[in-house]
């Protein structure tokens, strides 16, 4: 179904994003974490599970990272060894620069008989030393496994700064991307601006629009808020004020995420732009994860009632 | 009623903004223009009529002004000699820098037995040569006519650039301002950001909020859109795209203005921030003025249904 939804450029794809546990975690503990995640996710009726591949982004900004960076288990390993009970497609993130050409090529050529989905991620900054460049990753996929359904990352905040994120999308479409996943959205205007330029460019060039999956996340504490800002997520001043002064920041953030998705979905439906939604929790606190699950359910309702 | 609404810091003040005709217009023609304006406005049940005092702002930006600047009749003269049939309070704008100390003092001391309302406007740029400084205008009012109910200008776009517009508001309150009128709002986030910082500052300092009257205007052509941008009005990219591609830009802009005011009013009501609405047409085209009148009626409905 996911394959068809992507290739038919359908609206309403819904995914849940997970970061694998830290590498230093014991096998027993990982099994326990995975079981909890399976229980939470299994009945959500998702189109896919997104599994992130973390890279240390401390080179991207000068400010100290509010939560320390610790390497995480490979998303493929985590998916196969711990989440096999979850019978939904996986979208595997790949920070291309972390891998040697050989590693990356080998991974591309595994399980070629199955439907596979991946999002390739470039370096977090221009100066970062990489083993493999994103373009080289695209080339290898085309050469070694053109059936792998490829997605790209898109960041509305970058569009706000440079007005060219939609052009980056088209470039990535040329490299083979068939869907996009955004960074977390808290600034609705930024997301609308990107979608609008994307839409009018497609109209003008008589080009089909591929699905853009926007990520939404709850924010359950001032520390999470600080971390989101560190990640580069723009939060409008009024909303940051409201969240900071809220008696229940978590509930307020979930309400805002629902409202923002509903408005973005309405905006996109009006123009027949295929958008979807990815829900994640940037925090590992249980209450924030539970709120993310609630958010996923609420967004599923918004999608199906349209 | 206007006096009470301002001094009681009430929500829902509604005004209509007019620019007097150009100075070079013949007396007969001005009478004709005024009669048309009276007919349009008289049944709107407004709290006040705002009469602008134009200054040449071509020093403010480098780009060419899309419509040429031509001096206009003094708003007091226009009000008294041509609009006397309109029985509603006037809020007279005063570009303080245009007047000598004597002229300004004389004007302040006329009709001191009546309720008078004025908004003092500062220089359009730092380098502009002025006859009288804004601060001096504030001082003269305090000395010569402290009963004159004073308003200030506030610009959400400036807040977006410098984050300190709410502090400017408090400074102007110290100088005697009892209400504010904004520049035209097309970027809802900017208006919310300003209101939010204003609100939380008042909460923190246990200070009362004075009414902020937000200006909304239709946009009936690409030329008007260009002019609005020249005036410094920020329009989100998605909205600019939609307006430019709209089959009926005027209708679309009125719809957006209604939606934006409704959302801003809801936002303000939730926090009990007193806001009002000023409607104007930045264009002199008949269709755009008619749309402004329709917009005023629609906004009156939004206010009274809350």
Coordinates of C-alpha atoms in Angstrom, one line a residue:
Chain A
X1 CA 0.0 0.0 0.0
X2 CA 2.8 2.5 0.9
X3 CA 4.4 1.9 -2.4
X4 CA 1.2 2.5 -4.3
X5 CA 0.4 5.6 -2.2
X6 CA 3.8 7.1 -2.9
X7 CA 3.9 6.2 -6.6
X8 CA 0.3 7.3 -7.2
X9 CA 1.2 10.6 -5.4
X10 CA -1.6 10.2 -2.9
X11 CA -2.5 12.5 0.0
X12 CA -2.9 11.3 3.6
X13 CA 0.1 9.0 4.1
X14 CA 0.6 8.7 7.8
X15 CA 3.8 7.5 9.5
X16 CA 5.4 7.4 12.9
X17 CA 9.0 8.2 13.4
X18 CA 11.3 6.4 15.9
X19 CA 14.9 6.9 16.9
X20 CA 16.5 3.5 17.7
X21 CA 17.9 3.1 21.3
X22 CA 21.5 4.2 22.1
X23 CA 24.2 1.8 21.2
X24 CA 25.4 1.4 24.8
X25 CA 22.0 0.0 25.8
X26 CA 22.0 -3.7 26.9
X27 CA 20.3 -6.3 24.7
X28 CA 17.7 -7.0 27.3
X29 CA 16.9 -3.3 27.8
X30 CA 16.5 -2.8 24.0
X31 CA 14.1 -5.7 23.8
X32 CA 12.1 -4.1 26.6
X33 CA 12.1 -0.7 24.9
X34 CA 11.1 -2.3 21.5
X35 CA 8.3 -4.2 23.1
X36 CA 6.9 -1.0 24.6
X37 CA 7.1 0.7 21.2
X38 CA 5.5 -2.2 19.4
X39 CA 2.6 -2.1 21.9
X40 CA 2.1 1.6 21.4
X41 CA 2.3 1.5 17.6
X42 CA 0.8 -1.7 16.4
X43 CA -2.8 -0.6 16.4
X44 CA -2.3 2.8 14.9
X45 CA -2.9 1.6 11.4
X46 CA 0.1 3.5 10.0
X47 CA 1.3 3.5 6.4
X48 CA 4.9 3.1 7.6
X49 CA 7.3 3.3 10.5
X50 CA 10.2 5.8 10.0
X51 CA 13.5 4.8 11.6
X52 CA 16.0 7.5 12.0
X53 CA 19.7 7.3 11.5
X54 CA 21.3 9.9 13.8
X55 CA 24.4 11.9 13.1
X56 CA 26.2 14.2 15.5
X57 CA 25.0 17.6 14.4
X58 CA 27.0 19.6 16.9
X59 CA 29.0 21.1 14.1
X60 CA 25.8 22.7 12.7
X61 CA 25.3 25.3 15.5
X62 CA 27.5 26.8 18.2
X63 CA 25.0 26.5 21.0
X64 CA 25.4 23.6 23.3
X65 CA 23.1 20.6 22.6
X66 CA 20.5 20.5 25.3
X67 CA 20.5 16.7 25.3
X68 CA 23.9 15.0 24.8
X69 CA 24.5 13.2 21.5
X70 CA 24.9 9.5 21.8
X71 CA 25.3 7.1 18.9
X72 CA 22.2 4.9 18.3
X73 CA 21.7 1.4 16.9
X74 CA 21.6 1.1 13.1
X75 CA 17.9 1.5 12.1
X76 CA 18.0 -1.6 10.0
X77 CA 19.4 -3.7 12.8
X78 CA 16.8 -2.3 15.2
X79 CA 14.0 -2.9 12.8
X80 CA 14.9 -6.5 12.0
X81 CA 16.1 -7.7 15.3
X82 CA 13.7 -6.0 17.7
X83 CA 10.7 -4.7 15.8
X84 CA 9.9 -7.7 13.6
X85 CA 6.6 -8.2 15.3
X86 CA 5.4 -4.9 13.7
X87 CA 4.0 -5.8 10.3
X88 CA 4.2 -2.4 8.6
X89 CA 6.6 -1.0 6.0
X90 CA 9.8 0.7 7.2
X91 CA 11.3 3.9 5.8
X92 CA 14.9 3.7 6.8
X93 CA 16.8 6.9 7.1
X94 CA 20.4 6.9 5.9
X95 CA 22.9 9.6 6.8
X96 CA 24.9 8.9 3.7
X97 CA 28.1 10.5 4.9
X98 CA 28.5 8.0 7.8
X99 CA 29.1 5.1 5.4
X100 CA 31.9 4.0 3.2
X101 CA 31.1 3.4 -0.5
X102 CA 31.3 -0.3 0.1
X103 CA 29.1 -0.3 3.2
X104 CA 26.5 1.7 1.4
X105 CA 26.6 -0.3 -1.7
X106 CA 26.2 -3.6 0.2
X107 CA 23.2 -2.2 2.1
X108 CA 21.6 -1.1 -1.1
X109 CA 21.9 -4.5 -2.6
X110 CA 20.3 -6.5 0.2
X111 CA 16.7 -7.8 0.0
X112 CA 16.3 -6.5 -3.5
X113 CA 13.3 -8.8 -3.8
X114 CA 11.3 -6.7 -1.3
X115 CA 9.7 -3.3 -1.4
X116 CA 12.2 -1.0 0.3
X117 CA 11.9 2.6 1.3
X118 CA 14.7 5.0 2.4
X119 CA 15.3 8.6 3.0
X120 CA 18.9 9.7 2.3
X121 CA 20.2 12.5 4.5
X122 CA 23.1 14.8 3.5
X123 CA 25.7 16.3 5.8
X124 CA 24.5 18.5 8.6
X125 CA 26.8 21.3 7.6
X126 CA 29.1 22.1 4.7
X127 CA 32.3 21.6 6.6
X128 CA 31.4 18.2 7.9
X129 CA 33.8 15.5 6.9
X130 CA 31.9 12.7 5.1
X131 CA 32.8 9.3 3.8
X132 CA 30.2 9.4 1.1
X133 CA 28.6 12.4 -0.5
X134 CA 24.8 12.6 -0.9
X135 CA 25.0 12.8 -4.7
X136 CA 27.2 9.7 -4.7
X137 CA 24.5 8.0 -2.6
X138 CA 21.9 8.9 -5.2
X139 CA 24.1 7.6 -8.0
X140 CA 24.7 4.3 -6.2
X141 CA 21.1 3.7 -5.6
X142 CA 20.3 4.4 -9.2
X143 CA 23.0 2.0 -10.3
X144 CA 22.6 -0.8 -7.7
X145 CA 19.0 -0.7 -6.6
X146 CA 16.7 1.6 -8.7
X147 CA 13.7 -0.1 -7.2
X148 CA 14.4 1.2 -3.8
X149 CA 11.8 3.9 -3.2
X150 CA 13.6 7.0 -2.3
X151 CA 12.6 10.0 -0.2
X152 CA 14.3 13.2 0.6
X153 CA 14.4 15.6 3.5
X154 CA 12.8 19.0 3.2
X155 CA 13.1 21.9 5.7
X156 CA 10.5 24.8 5.6
X157 CA 12.9 26.8 7.8
X158 CA 15.5 26.7 5.0
X159 CA 12.9 28.0 2.6
X160 CA 12.2 30.9 4.9
X161 CA 15.9 31.9 4.8
X162 CA 16.7 31.2 1.2
X163 CA 13.4 30.9 -0.8
X164 CA 14.8 28.0 -2.7
X165 CA 13.7 24.9 -0.8
X166 CA 11.2 24.0 -3.5
X167 CA 14.0 24.1 -6.1
X168 CA 16.0 21.7 -3.9
X169 CA 12.9 19.4 -3.9
X170 CA 12.8 19.4 -7.7
X171 CA 16.6 18.7 -7.9
X172 CA 16.0 15.7 -5.5
X173 CA 13.1 14.5 -7.6
X174 CA 15.6 14.5 -10.5
X175 CA 17.9 12.3 -8.4
X176 CA 15.0 9.9 -7.9
X177 CA 13.2 11.1 -4.8
X178 CA 9.5 10.1 -4.9
X179 CA 8.4 11.6 -1.6
X180 CA 9.7 14.0 1.1
X181 CA 9.7 14.1 4.8
X182 CA 9.9 17.5 6.6
X183 CA 11.6 18.5 9.7
X184 CA 9.1 19.1 12.6
X185 CA 6.7 21.9 11.8
X186 CA 5.7 24.5 14.4
X187 CA 5.6 27.5 12.1
X188 CA 2.6 27.0 9.9
X189 CA 3.4 30.0 7.7
X190 CA 6.8 28.5 6.8
X191 CA 5.2 25.2 5.8
X192 CA 2.5 27.0 3.8
X193 CA 5.1 29.2 2.0
X194 CA 7.1 26.1 1.0
X195 CA 4.0 24.2 -0.2
X196 CA 2.8 27.3 -2.1
X197 CA 6.0 27.8 -4.0
X198 CA 6.2 24.0 -4.7
X199 CA 2.6 24.1 -6.0
X200 CA 2.9 27.1 -8.3
X201 CA 6.2 25.9 -9.7
X202 CA 4.5 22.5 -10.6
X203 CA 1.6 24.4 -12.1
X204 CA 3.8 26.5 -14.2
X205 CA 6.0 23.7 -15.4
X206 CA 3.2 21.2 -15.8
X207 CA 4.8 18.9 -13.3
X208 CA 3.2 16.3 -11.0
X209 CA 3.5 16.9 -7.3
X210 CA 5.0 14.0 -5.2
X211 CA 3.8 13.6 -1.5
X212 CA 5.3 15.7 1.2
X213 CA 5.0 14.2 4.6
X214 CA 5.1 16.9 7.3
X215 CA 6.5 15.9 10.7
X216 CA 4.6 17.0 13.9
X217 CA 5.7 16.5 17.4
X218 CA 4.5 17.2 20.9
X219 CA 6.6 19.4 23.2
X220 CA 6.3 18.5 26.9
X221 CA 8.8 20.7 28.7
X222 CA 10.9 23.9 28.4
X223 CA 13.9 21.6 27.9
X224 CA 12.2 19.9 24.9
X225 CA 11.3 23.4 23.6
X226 CA 15.0 24.4 23.8
X227 CA 16.0 21.2 22.1
X228 CA 13.6 21.8 19.3
X229 CA 15.0 25.3 18.7
X230 CA 18.5 23.8 18.8
X231 CA 17.4 21.4 16.1
X232 CA 16.5 24.4 14.0
X233 CA 12.8 24.2 14.4
X234 CA 11.2 27.7 14.2
X235 CA 8.5 28.4 16.7
X236 CA 6.5 31.7 16.2
X237 CA 7.1 34.0 19.1
X238 CA 3.4 34.0 20.2
X239 CA 3.4 30.2 20.3
X240 CA 6.7 30.0 22.2
X241 CA 5.3 32.6 24.7
X242 CA 2.1 30.5 25.1
X243 CA 4.0 27.2 25.5
X244 CA 6.3 28.7 28.1
X245 CA 3.4 30.2 30.1
X246 CA 1.1 27.3 29.6
X247 CA -0.1 25.3 32.7
X248 CA 0.1 22.2 30.6
X249 CA 2.7 22.7 27.9
X250 CA 2.3 19.2 26.6
X251 CA -1.4 19.4 26.1
X252 CA -1.1 22.8 24.5
X253 CA 1.5 21.6 22.1
X254 CA -0.6 18.7 21.0
X255 CA -3.6 21.0 20.5
X256 CA -1.4 23.3 18.4
X257 CA 0.0 20.4 16.4
X258 CA -3.5 19.2 15.6
X259 CA -4.7 22.6 14.6
X260 CA -1.6 23.2 12.5
X261 CA -1.9 19.9 10.7
X262 CA -5.7 20.4 10.1
X263 CA -5.0 23.9 8.6
X264 CA -2.1 22.6 6.5
X265 CA -4.2 19.7 5.2
X266 CA -7.1 22.0 4.4
X267 CA -4.7 24.3 2.6
X268 CA -3.1 21.4 0.6
X269 CA -6.5 19.7 -0.2
X270 CA -7.8 23.0 -1.7
X271 CA -4.8 22.9 -4.1
X272 CA -4.8 19.1 -4.5
X273 CA -1.2 19.0 -3.1
X274 CA -0.5 15.5 -1.8
X275 CA 0.6 15.9 1.8
X276 CA 0.9 13.4 4.6
X277 CA 1.9 13.4 8.2
X278 CA 4.7 11.9 10.3
X279 CA 4.5 12.0 14.0
X280 CA 7.4 11.6 16.3
X281 CA 8.5 12.5 19.8
X282 CA 11.8 14.3 20.0
X283 CA 11.9 13.5 23.7
X284 CA 12.2 10.0 25.3
X285 CA 10.0 10.9 28.3
X286 CA 7.1 8.5 28.5
X287 CA 4.4 11.3 28.8
X288 CA 5.7 13.0 25.6
X289 CA 5.7 9.7 23.7
X290 CA 2.2 8.9 24.9
X291 CA 1.2 12.4 23.7
X292 CA 2.8 11.6 20.3
X293 CA 0.6 8.4 20.0
X294 CA -2.5 10.5 20.9
X295 CA -1.5 13.0 18.3
X296 CA -1.1 10.3 15.7
X297 CA -4.6 9.0 16.4
X298 CA -6.0 12.6 16.2
X299 CA -4.3 13.3 12.9
X300 CA -5.5 10.0 11.5
X301 CA -9.0 11.2 12.2
X302 CA -8.4 14.5 10.5
X303 CA -7.1 12.7 7.4
X304 CA -9.9 10.2 7.2
X305 CA -12.7 12.7 7.7
X306 CA -11.5 14.7 4.6
Chain B
X1 CA -18.8 56.6 23.2
X2 CA -15.4 56.4 21.6
X3 CA -13.9 58.3 24.5
X4 CA -15.4 55.8 27.0
X5 CA -14.4 52.8 24.9
X6 CA -10.8 54.0 24.8
X7 CA -10.5 55.0 28.4
X8 CA -12.3 51.9 29.6
X9 CA -9.8 49.9 27.4
X10 CA -12.6 48.1 25.6
X11 CA -12.4 45.5 22.9
X12 CA -14.2 45.9 19.5
X13 CA -13.6 49.5 18.6
X14 CA -14.2 49.8 14.8
X15 CA -13.1 52.7 12.6
X16 CA -12.8 53.5 9.0
X17 CA -9.7 55.2 7.6
X18 CA -9.8 57.9 4.9
X19 CA -7.1 59.8 3.1
X20 CA -8.3 63.3 2.2
X21 CA -8.3 64.2 -1.5
X22 CA -5.2 65.7 -3.2
X23 CA -4.6 69.4 -2.7
X24 CA -4.7 70.2 -6.4
X25 CA -8.4 68.9 -6.6
X26 CA -11.0 71.5 -7.3
X27 CA -13.5 72.6 -4.6
X28 CA -16.4 71.2 -6.6
X29 CA -14.7 67.8 -7.2
X30 CA -13.8 67.6 -3.5
X31 CA -17.4 68.2 -2.5
X32 CA -18.4 65.4 -4.9
X33 CA -15.8 63.0 -3.5
X34 CA -16.8 63.8 0.1
X35 CA -20.5 63.3 -0.6
X36 CA -19.7 59.8 -2.0
X37 CA -17.7 59.0 1.0
X38 CA -20.4 60.2 3.4
X39 CA -23.0 58.0 1.6
X40 CA -20.8 55.0 1.9
X41 CA -19.8 55.5 5.5
X42 CA -22.9 57.0 7.2
X43 CA -24.7 53.8 7.9
X44 CA -21.7 51.7 9.0
X45 CA -22.3 52.5 12.7
X46 CA -18.5 53.2 13.3
X47 CA -16.9 54.3 16.5
X48 CA -14.8 56.8 14.6
X49 CA -13.5 58.0 11.3
X50 CA -9.7 58.1 11.0
X51 CA -8.4 60.9 8.8
X52 CA -4.8 60.4 7.6
X53 CA -2.2 63.1 7.3
X54 CA 0.1 62.0 4.5
X55 CA 3.9 62.6 4.4
X56 CA 6.2 61.9 1.5
X57 CA 7.9 58.6 2.5
X58 CA 10.1 58.2 -0.5
X59 CA 13.1 58.6 1.7
X60 CA 12.1 55.5 3.6
X61 CA 12.9 53.0 0.8
X62 CA 14.9 53.0 -2.4
X63 CA 12.4 51.4 -4.6
X64 CA 10.2 53.7 -6.7
X65 CA 6.8 54.5 -5.2
X66 CA 4.2 52.6 -7.4
X67 CA 1.7 55.5 -7.1
X68 CA 3.1 59.0 -7.1
X69 CA 3.1 61.0 -3.9
X70 CA 0.8 64.1 -4.1
X71 CA 0.1 66.3 -1.1
X72 CA -3.4 66.0 0.4
X73 CA -5.7 68.4 2.1
X74 CA -5.3 68.9 5.8
X75 CA -7.4 66.2 7.5
X76 CA -9.0 68.8 9.9
X77 CA -9.9 71.0 7.0
X78 CA -11.4 68.1 5.0
X79 CA -13.3 66.9 8.1
X80 CA -14.8 70.3 8.9
X81 CA -15.5 71.7 5.5
X82 CA -16.5 68.6 3.6
X83 CA -17.5 65.8 6.0
X84 CA -19.6 67.8 8.5
X85 CA -22.7 65.8 7.6
X86 CA -21.0 62.7 9.2
X87 CA -21.9 62.7 12.8
X88 CA -19.1 60.4 14.2
X89 CA -15.9 61.2 16.1
X90 CA -12.8 61.9 14.1
X91 CA -9.3 60.6 14.9
X92 CA -7.0 63.1 13.2
X93 CA -3.6 61.9 12.2
X94 CA -0.7 64.3 12.6
X95 CA 2.7 63.9 11.0
X96 CA 4.3 66.0 13.7
X97 CA 7.4 66.7 11.7
X98 CA 5.4 68.6 9.0
X99 CA 4.4 71.4 11.4
X100 CA 6.2 74.3 13.1
X101 CA 5.9 74.5 16.8
X102 CA 3.6 77.4 16.5
X103 CA 1.3 75.7 14.0
X104 CA 1.2 72.6 16.1
X105 CA 0.5 74.5 19.3
X106 CA -2.3 76.5 17.7
X107 CA -3.9 73.4 16.4
X108 CA -3.6 71.7 19.9
X109 CA -5.4 74.6 21.5
X110 CA -8.5 74.8 19.2
X111 CA -11.8 73.4 20.3
X112 CA -10.6 72.4 23.7
X113 CA -14.2 72.2 24.9
X114 CA -14.8 69.2 22.6
X115 CA -13.6 65.5 22.8
X116 CA -10.7 65.3 20.5
X117 CA -8.7 62.3 19.3
X118 CA -5.5 62.3 17.5
X119 CA -2.7 60.0 16.4
X120 CA 0.8 61.5 16.3
X121 CA 3.1 60.1 13.6
X122 CA 6.9 60.4 13.7
X123 CA 9.3 60.8 10.9
X124 CA 9.2 58.1 8.2
X125 CA 13.0 57.7 8.5
X126 CA 15.8 58.7 10.8
X127 CA 17.4 61.0 8.3
X128 CA 14.2 62.9 7.4
X129 CA 14.4 66.7 8.2
X130 CA 11.5 67.6 10.5
X131 CA 10.2 70.9 11.8
X132 CA 9.0 69.3 15.1
X133 CA 10.1 66.1 16.7
X134 CA 7.6 63.5 17.9
X135 CA 8.7 63.8 21.5
X136 CA 8.2 67.6 21.3
X137 CA 4.7 67.0 19.9
X138 CA 4.0 64.7 22.9
X139 CA 5.3 67.4 25.3
X140 CA 3.2 70.2 23.7
X141 CA 0.0 68.1 23.9
X142 CA 0.6 67.4 27.6
X143 CA 1.2 71.1 28.2
X144 CA -1.4 72.7 26.0
X145 CA -4.2 70.1 25.7
X146 CA -3.8 67.1 28.0
X147 CA -7.5 66.3 27.4
X148 CA -6.8 65.5 23.8
X149 CA -7.0 61.7 23.6
X150 CA -3.9 60.5 22.1
X151 CA -3.1 57.4 20.0
X152 CA 0.1 56.0 18.6
X153 CA 1.1 54.1 15.5
X154 CA 2.3 50.5 15.9
X155 CA 3.8 48.3 13.2
X156 CA 4.0 44.5 13.6
X157 CA 6.6 44.3 10.9
X158 CA 9.0 46.3 13.0
X159 CA 8.4 43.9 15.8
X160 CA 9.4 41.0 13.5
X161 CA 12.6 42.8 12.7
X162 CA 13.6 44.1 16.1
X163 CA 11.5 42.3 18.7
X164 CA 10.9 45.6 20.6
X165 CA 7.7 47.1 19.2
X166 CA 5.9 46.2 22.4
X167 CA 8.5 48.2 24.3
X168 CA 7.8 51.2 22.0
X169 CA 4.2 50.8 22.8
X170 CA 4.9 51.1 26.5
X171 CA 7.1 54.1 25.9
X172 CA 4.3 55.8 24.0
X173 CA 1.9 55.0 26.8
X174 CA 4.2 56.9 29.1
X175 CA 4.0 59.8 26.7
X176 CA 0.2 59.8 27.0
X177 CA -1.0 57.3 24.3
X178 CA -4.3 55.7 25.2
X179 CA -4.8 53.5 22.1
X180 CA -2.8 52.4 19.1
X181 CA -3.5 51.9 15.4
X182 CA -1.5 49.5 13.4
X183 CA -0.3 49.5 9.9
X184 CA -2.3 47.2 7.5
X185 CA -2.1 43.6 8.6
X186 CA -1.6 40.8 6.1
X187 CA 0.8 38.7 8.1
X188 CA -1.3 37.2 10.9
X189 CA 1.8 35.7 12.7
X190 CA 3.4 39.1 13.0
X191 CA 0.3 40.6 14.5
X192 CA 0.0 37.7 17.0
X193 CA 3.7 37.9 17.9
X194 CA 3.3 41.6 18.8
X195 CA 0.1 41.1 20.7
X196 CA 1.6 38.2 22.6
X197 CA 4.7 40.1 23.7
X198 CA 2.5 43.0 24.6
X199 CA 0.2 40.7 26.6
X200 CA 2.9 38.9 28.6
X201 CA 4.8 42.1 29.3
X202 CA 1.6 43.5 30.8
X203 CA 1.0 40.4 32.8
X204 CA 4.5 40.4 34.1
X205 CA 4.4 44.1 35.1
X206 CA 0.8 44.1 36.3
X207 CA 0.0 46.7 33.7
X208 CA -3.4 47.4 32.0
X209 CA -3.6 46.9 28.2
X210 CA -4.8 49.8 26.1
X211 CA -6.8 49.0 22.9
X212 CA -4.8 48.2 19.8
X213 CA -6.8 48.8 16.6
X214 CA -5.5 46.7 13.7
X215 CA -5.9 48.0 10.2
X216 CA -7.2 45.7 7.4
X217 CA -7.5 46.6 3.8
X218 CA -8.6 44.9 0.6
X219 CA -6.1 44.4 -2.3
X220 CA -7.7 44.7 -5.7
X221 CA -4.8 44.5 -8.1
X222 CA -1.2 43.5 -8.5
X223 CA -0.4 47.2 -8.5
X224 CA -2.1 47.7 -5.1
X225 CA -0.2 44.6 -3.9
X226 CA 3.1 46.2 -5.1
X227 CA 2.1 49.4 -3.3
X228 CA 1.3 47.6 -0.1
X229 CA 4.7 46.0 -0.2
X230 CA 6.3 49.4 -0.9
X231 CA 4.5 50.7 2.2
X232 CA 6.3 48.1 4.2
X233 CA 3.3 45.7 4.7
X234 CA 4.5 42.1 4.9
X235 CA 2.5 39.5 3.0
X236 CA 3.4 35.9 3.6
X237 CA 4.7 34.2 0.4
X238 CA 1.9 31.7 0.2
X239 CA -0.7 34.6 0.4
X240 CA 1.2 36.7 -2.2
X241 CA 1.3 33.7 -4.5
X242 CA -2.5 33.1 -4.0
X243 CA -3.4 36.7 -4.6
X244 CA -1.3 37.0 -7.7
X245 CA -2.8 33.8 -9.2
X246 CA -6.3 34.5 -8.0
X247 CA -9.0 34.9 -10.6
X248 CA -10.5 37.5 -8.3
X249 CA -7.7 39.1 -6.3
X250 CA -10.1 41.6 -4.6
X251 CA -12.6 39.0 -3.4
X252 CA -9.7 36.7 -2.2
X253 CA -8.1 39.6 -0.3
X254 CA -11.4 40.5 1.4
X255 CA -11.9 36.8 2.4
X256 CA -8.3 36.7 3.8
X257 CA -8.8 40.0 5.7
X258 CA -12.0 38.6 7.3
X259 CA -10.4 35.3 8.3
X260 CA -7.3 37.1 9.6
X261 CA -9.3 39.5 11.7
X262 CA -11.6 36.7 13.0
X263 CA -8.5 34.7 14.1
X264 CA -6.8 37.7 15.6
X265 CA -9.9 38.7 17.5
X266 CA -10.3 35.1 18.8
X267 CA -6.7 35.1 19.8
X268 CA -7.1 38.4 21.6
X269 CA -10.4 37.5 23.3
X270 CA -8.9 34.4 24.7
X271 CA -6.3 36.5 26.5
X272 CA -8.7 39.5 27.1
X273 CA -6.4 41.8 25.1
X274 CA -8.6 44.7 23.9
X275 CA -8.3 44.9 20.1
X276 CA -10.3 46.8 17.5
X277 CA -10.3 47.1 13.8
X278 CA -9.7 49.9 11.3
X279 CA -10.6 49.4 7.7
X280 CA -9.2 51.4 4.9
X281 CA -8.6 51.2 1.2
X282 CA -5.1 52.0 0.2
X283 CA -6.3 52.4 -3.4
X284 CA -8.7 55.0 -4.7
X285 CA -10.3 52.7 -7.2
X286 CA -14.1 52.5 -6.7
X287 CA -14.2 48.7 -6.6
X288 CA -11.5 48.5 -3.9
X289 CA -13.3 51.2 -1.8
X290 CA -16.6 49.3 -2.1
X291 CA -14.8 46.1 -1.0
X292 CA -13.4 48.0 2.0
X293 CA -17.0 49.0 3.0
X294 CA -18.1 45.4 2.6
X295 CA -15.1 44.3 4.8
X296 CA -16.1 46.9 7.4
X297 CA -19.6 45.4 7.6
X298 CA -18.3 41.9 7.8
X299 CA -15.9 42.8 10.6
X300 CA -18.6 44.6 12.5
X301 CA -20.5 41.3 12.4
X302 CA -17.5 39.3 13.7
X303 CA -17.1 41.8 16.6
X304 CA -20.8 41.8 17.6
X305 CA -21.2 38.1 17.4
X306 CA -18.4 37.7 20.0

